[in-house]
Amino acid sequence: MTVDGHEAAWIERLTDVPIGFRTLVEDELAAREFVPEIRRLRGVSSFATPSTWDVETDRGNTVFVLRGEEDIRRLGQSTLLIADSHGIQFLVRDLRKLDSASRRLLDRFL
């Protein structure tokens, strides 16, 4: 995209692009599409923000800092998008499918 939001180029097949440029494009796409899905909350340091969250995701366990409750966005009735202090987005696909302990922890922030 250009600075004014227009498409700068179209790549029909990434395999047709030289390897150096292809790697750059693949790395950029991977960074933009990195949205780990939270499967379980293992713990939170505090119910006041900022707080440190210990979570299990589809990409492994991780710890992140939630700056404020405004960093938790509802995308639907049971779907959440949670931004950490570094701007990484974590997805809760369906609150109803989380275990009861995880739901109780999340309820304190909702």
Coordinates of N, CA and C in Angstrom, one line a residue:
M1 N 0.8 -1.2 0.0 CA 0.0 0.0 0.0 C 0.9 1.2 0.0
T2 N 0.4 2.2 -0.7 CA 1.1 3.5 -0.7 C 0.6 4.3 0.5
V3 N 1.2 5.5 0.8 CA 0.8 6.3 2.0 C -0.6 6.8 1.9
D4 N -1.1 6.9 0.7 CA -2.5 7.3 0.5 C -3.5 6.1 0.4
G5 N -3.0 4.9 0.7 CA -3.9 3.8 0.8 C -4.2 3.0 -0.5
H6 N -3.4 3.3 -1.5 CA -3.6 2.6 -2.8 C -2.7 1.4 -2.9
E7 N -3.2 0.4 -3.6 CA -2.4 -0.8 -3.9 C -1.1 -0.4 -4.7
A8 N 0.0 -0.8 -4.2 CA 1.3 -0.5 -4.8 C 1.7 -1.5 -5.9
A9 N 1.4 -2.7 -5.6 CA 1.7 -3.8 -6.5 C 0.8 -5.0 -6.3
W10 N 0.8 -5.9 -7.3 CA 0.0 -7.1 -7.2 C 0.9 -8.3 -7.5
I11 N 1.0 -9.3 -6.7 CA 1.9 -10.4 -6.9 C 0.9 -11.6 -7.2
E12 N 0.9 -12.1 -8.4 CA 0.1 -13.2 -8.8 C 0.5 -14.5 -8.1
R13 N 1.8 -14.8 -8.1 CA 2.3 -16.0 -7.5 C 3.6 -15.6 -6.8
L14 N 3.6 -15.9 -5.5 CA 4.8 -15.5 -4.7 C 6.0 -16.4 -5.1
T15 N 5.7 -17.5 -5.7 CA 6.9 -18.4 -6.1 C 7.6 -17.8 -7.4
D16 N 6.9 -16.8 -8.0 CA 7.6 -16.2 -9.2 C 8.5 -15.0 -8.8
V17 N 8.5 -14.7 -7.5 CA 9.2 -13.5 -7.0 C 10.6 -14.0 -6.6
P18 N 11.7 -13.2 -6.8 CA 13.0 -13.6 -6.4 C 13.1 -13.8 -4.9
I19 N 13.9 -14.8 -4.4 CA 13.9 -15.3 -3.1 C 14.0 -14.2 -2.0
G20 N 14.9 -13.3 -2.2 CA 15.1 -12.2 -1.2 C 13.9 -11.4 -1.0
F21 N 13.2 -11.0 -2.1 CA 12.0 -10.2 -2.0 C 10.9 -11.1 -1.4
R22 N 10.8 -12.4 -1.8 CA 9.8 -13.3 -1.4 C 9.9 -13.4 0.1
T23 N 11.1 -13.6 0.7 CA 11.3 -13.7 2.1 C 10.8 -12.5 2.8
L24 N 11.1 -11.3 2.3 CA 10.6 -10.1 2.9 C 9.1 -10.0 2.9
V25 N 8.4 -10.4 1.8 CA 7.0 -10.4 1.8 C 6.4 -11.4 2.7
E26 N 6.9 -12.6 2.8 CA 6.5 -13.6 3.7 C 6.6 -13.2 5.2
D27 N 7.7 -12.6 5.5 CA 7.9 -12.1 6.9 C 6.9 -11.1 7.3
E28 N 6.7 -10.2 6.4 CA 5.7 -9.1 6.6 C 4.3 -9.6 6.8
L29 N 3.9 -10.6 5.9 CA 2.6 -11.2 6.0 C 2.4 -12.0 7.3
A30 N 3.5 -12.7 7.7 CA 3.4 -13.5 9.0 C 3.3 -12.5 10.2
A31 N 3.9 -11.4 10.2 CA 3.8 -10.5 11.3 C 2.4 -9.9 11.3
R32 N 1.8 -9.6 10.2 CA 0.4 -9.0 10.2 C -0.6 -10.0 10.5
E33 N -0.4 -11.3 10.3 CA -1.4 -12.3 10.5 C -1.2 -13.1 11.8
F34 N -0.2 -12.6 12.6 CA 0.1 -13.3 13.9 C -1.0 -12.9 14.9
V35 N -1.9 -13.7 15.2 CA -3.0 -13.5 16.2 C -3.2 -14.8 16.9
P36 N -2.4 -15.0 18.0 CA -2.6 -16.2 18.8 C -4.0 -16.3 19.4
E37 N -4.5 -17.5 19.5 CA -5.8 -17.7 20.1 C -5.7 -18.2 21.5
I38 N -6.2 -17.4 22.4 CA -6.2 -17.8 23.9 C -7.1 -19.0 24.1
R39 N -6.5 -20.1 24.6 CA -7.3 -21.2 25.0 C -7.6 -21.4 26.5
R40 N -6.7 -20.7 27.3 CA -6.9 -20.8 28.7 C -6.1 -19.7 29.4
L41 N -6.7 -19.1 30.4 CA -6.0 -18.1 31.2 C -5.4 -18.9 32.4
R42 N -4.1 -18.9 32.5 CA -3.4 -19.6 33.6 C -3.3 -18.7 34.9
G43 N -3.4 -17.4 34.7 CA -3.4 -16.5 35.8 C -3.2 -15.1 35.4
V44 N -3.6 -14.2 36.3 CA -3.3 -12.7 36.1 C -2.7 -12.2 37.4
S45 N -1.8 -11.2 37.2 CA -1.1 -10.7 38.4 C -2.0 -9.8 39.3
S46 N -3.0 -9.2 38.7 CA -3.8 -8.3 39.4 C -5.1 -8.0 38.6
F47 N -6.2 -7.7 39.3 CA -7.4 -7.3 38.6 C -7.5 -5.8 38.3
A48 N -6.4 -5.1 38.7 CA -6.3 -3.7 38.3 C -5.3 -3.7 37.2
T49 N -5.4 -2.7 36.3 CA -4.4 -2.7 35.2 C -3.4 -1.5 35.4
P50 N -2.2 -1.7 34.9 CA -1.8 -2.8 34.1 C -1.6 -4.1 34.9
S51 N -1.8 -5.2 34.2 CA -1.7 -6.5 34.8 C -1.0 -7.4 33.9
T52 N -0.3 -8.4 34.5 CA 0.4 -9.4 33.7 C -0.4 -10.6 33.6
W53 N -0.7 -11.1 32.3 CA -1.5 -12.3 32.1 C -0.6 -13.4 31.7
D54 N -0.9 -14.6 32.2 CA -0.2 -15.8 31.8 C -1.3 -16.7 31.1
V55 N -1.1 -16.9 29.8 CA -2.1 -17.6 29.0 C -1.5 -18.8 28.3
E56 N -2.4 -19.7 27.9 CA -2.1 -20.8 27.0 C -2.8 -20.4 25.7
T57 N -2.0 -20.4 24.6 CA -2.6 -20.1 23.3 C -2.4 -21.3 22.4
D58 N -2.9 -21.2 21.2 CA -2.7 -22.2 20.1 C -1.3 -22.2 19.7
R59 N -0.4 -21.3 20.1 CA 1.0 -21.3 19.7 C 1.9 -21.5 20.9
G60 N 1.3 -21.9 22.0 CA 2.1 -22.2 23.2 C 1.8 -21.2 24.3
N61 N 2.4 -21.4 25.5 CA 2.2 -20.5 26.6 C 2.9 -19.2 26.5
T62 N 2.4 -18.2 27.0 CA 3.0 -16.9 26.9 C 2.5 -16.0 28.1
V63 N 3.3 -14.9 28.3 CA 2.9 -13.9 29.3 C 2.9 -12.6 28.6
F64 N 1.9 -11.8 28.9 CA 1.9 -10.4 28.3 C 1.3 -9.5 29.3
V65 N 1.4 -8.2 29.1 CA 0.9 -7.1 29.9 C -0.3 -6.5 29.3
L66 N -1.4 -6.5 30.0 CA -2.6 -5.7 29.6 C -2.5 -4.4 30.2
R67 N -2.5 -3.3 29.4 CA -2.3 -1.9 29.9 C -3.6 -1.4 30.5
G68 N -4.7 -1.7 29.9 CA -6.0 -1.2 30.4 C -7.2 -2.0 29.9
E69 N -8.3 -1.9 30.5 CA -9.5 -2.6 30.1 C -9.9 -2.2 28.7
E70 N -9.6 -1.0 28.3 CA -9.9 -0.6 26.9 C -9.2 -1.4 25.8
D71 N -8.2 -2.1 26.2 CA -7.5 -3.0 25.3 C -8.1 -4.3 25.0
I72 N -9.3 -4.5 25.6 CA -10.1 -5.7 25.4 C -11.3 -5.3 24.6
R73 N -11.4 -5.7 23.3 CA -12.5 -5.3 22.4 C -13.4 -6.5 22.2
R74 N -14.7 -6.3 22.3 CA -15.7 -7.3 21.9 C -15.9 -7.3 20.4
L75 N -15.7 -8.5 19.7 CA -16.0 -8.6 18.3 C -17.3 -9.2 18.0
G76 N -18.0 -9.6 19.0 CA -19.3 -10.3 18.9 C -19.7 -10.6 20.3
Q77 N -20.8 -11.3 20.4 CA -21.3 -11.7 21.8 C -20.3 -12.5 22.6
S78 N -19.6 -13.4 22.0 CA -18.7 -14.2 22.7 C -17.2 -14.2 22.2
T79 N -16.9 -13.2 21.4 CA -15.5 -13.2 20.8 C -14.8 -11.9 21.3
L80 N -13.6 -12.0 21.7 CA -12.8 -10.9 22.2 C -11.5 -10.8 21.4
L81 N -11.0 -9.6 21.3 CA -9.6 -9.3 20.8 C -8.9 -8.5 21.9
I82 N -7.8 -9.0 22.4 CA -7.1 -8.4 23.5 C -5.7 -8.0 23.0
A83 N -5.4 -6.7 23.2 CA -4.1 -6.2 22.7 C -3.2 -6.1 23.9
D84 N -2.0 -6.6 23.7 CA -1.0 -6.5 24.8 C -0.2 -5.2 24.7
S85 N 0.7 -5.0 25.6 CA 1.4 -3.7 25.7 C 2.3 -3.5 24.5
H86 N 2.6 -4.5 23.7 CA 3.4 -4.4 22.5 C 2.6 -4.3 21.2
G87 N 1.3 -4.3 21.4 CA 0.4 -4.3 20.2 C 0.0 -5.6 19.6
I88 N 0.5 -6.7 20.2 CA 0.1 -8.0 19.7 C -1.3 -8.3 20.1
Q89 N -2.1 -8.8 19.1 CA -3.5 -9.1 19.3 C -3.7 -10.5 19.6
F90 N -4.4 -10.8 20.7 CA -4.8 -12.2 21.1 C -6.3 -12.3 20.9
L91 N -6.7 -13.5 20.4 CA -8.1 -13.7 20.1 C -8.7 -14.7 21.1
V92 N -9.8 -14.4 21.6 CA -10.7 -15.4 22.3 C -11.8 -15.6 21.4
R93 N -11.8 -16.7 20.7 CA -12.8 -17.1 19.7 C -14.2 -17.2 20.3
D94 N -14.3 -17.9 21.4 CA -15.6 -18.2 22.0 C -15.5 -18.3 23.5
L95 N -15.9 -17.2 24.2 CA -15.8 -17.2 25.7 C -16.5 -18.5 26.3
R96 N -17.6 -18.9 25.7 CA -18.3 -20.0 26.2 C -17.5 -21.3 26.2
K97 N -16.5 -21.4 25.4 CA -15.7 -22.7 25.3 C -14.5 -22.7 26.2
L98 N -14.2 -21.5 26.9 CA -13.2 -21.5 27.9 C -13.6 -22.3 29.1
D99 N -12.6 -22.8 29.9 CA -12.9 -23.4 31.1 C -13.4 -22.4 32.1
S100 N -14.1 -22.9 33.2 CA -14.8 -21.9 34.1 C -13.8 -21.0 34.8
A101 N -12.6 -21.5 35.1 CA -11.6 -20.6 35.8 C -11.2 -19.5 34.9
S102 N -11.0 -19.8 33.6 CA -10.6 -18.7 32.6 C -11.7 -17.7 32.5
R103 N -13.0 -18.2 32.4 CA -14.1 -17.3 32.3 C -14.2 -16.4 33.5
R104 N -14.0 -16.9 34.7 CA -14.1 -16.1 35.9 C -13.0 -15.0 35.9
L105 N -11.8 -15.3 35.5 CA -10.8 -14.3 35.4 C -11.1 -13.2 34.4
L106 N -11.6 -13.7 33.2 CA -11.9 -12.7 32.2 C -13.1 -11.8 32.6
D107 N -14.1 -12.4 33.3 CA -15.2 -11.6 33.8 C -14.8 -10.4 34.6
R108 N -13.7 -10.5 35.3 CA -13.3 -9.4 36.2 C -12.8 -8.2 35.4
F109 N -12.5 -8.4 34.1 CA -12.1 -7.3 33.2 C -13.2 -6.9 32.2
L110 N -14.2 -7.6 32.2 CA -15.3 -7.3 31.2 C -16.4 -6.5 31.9

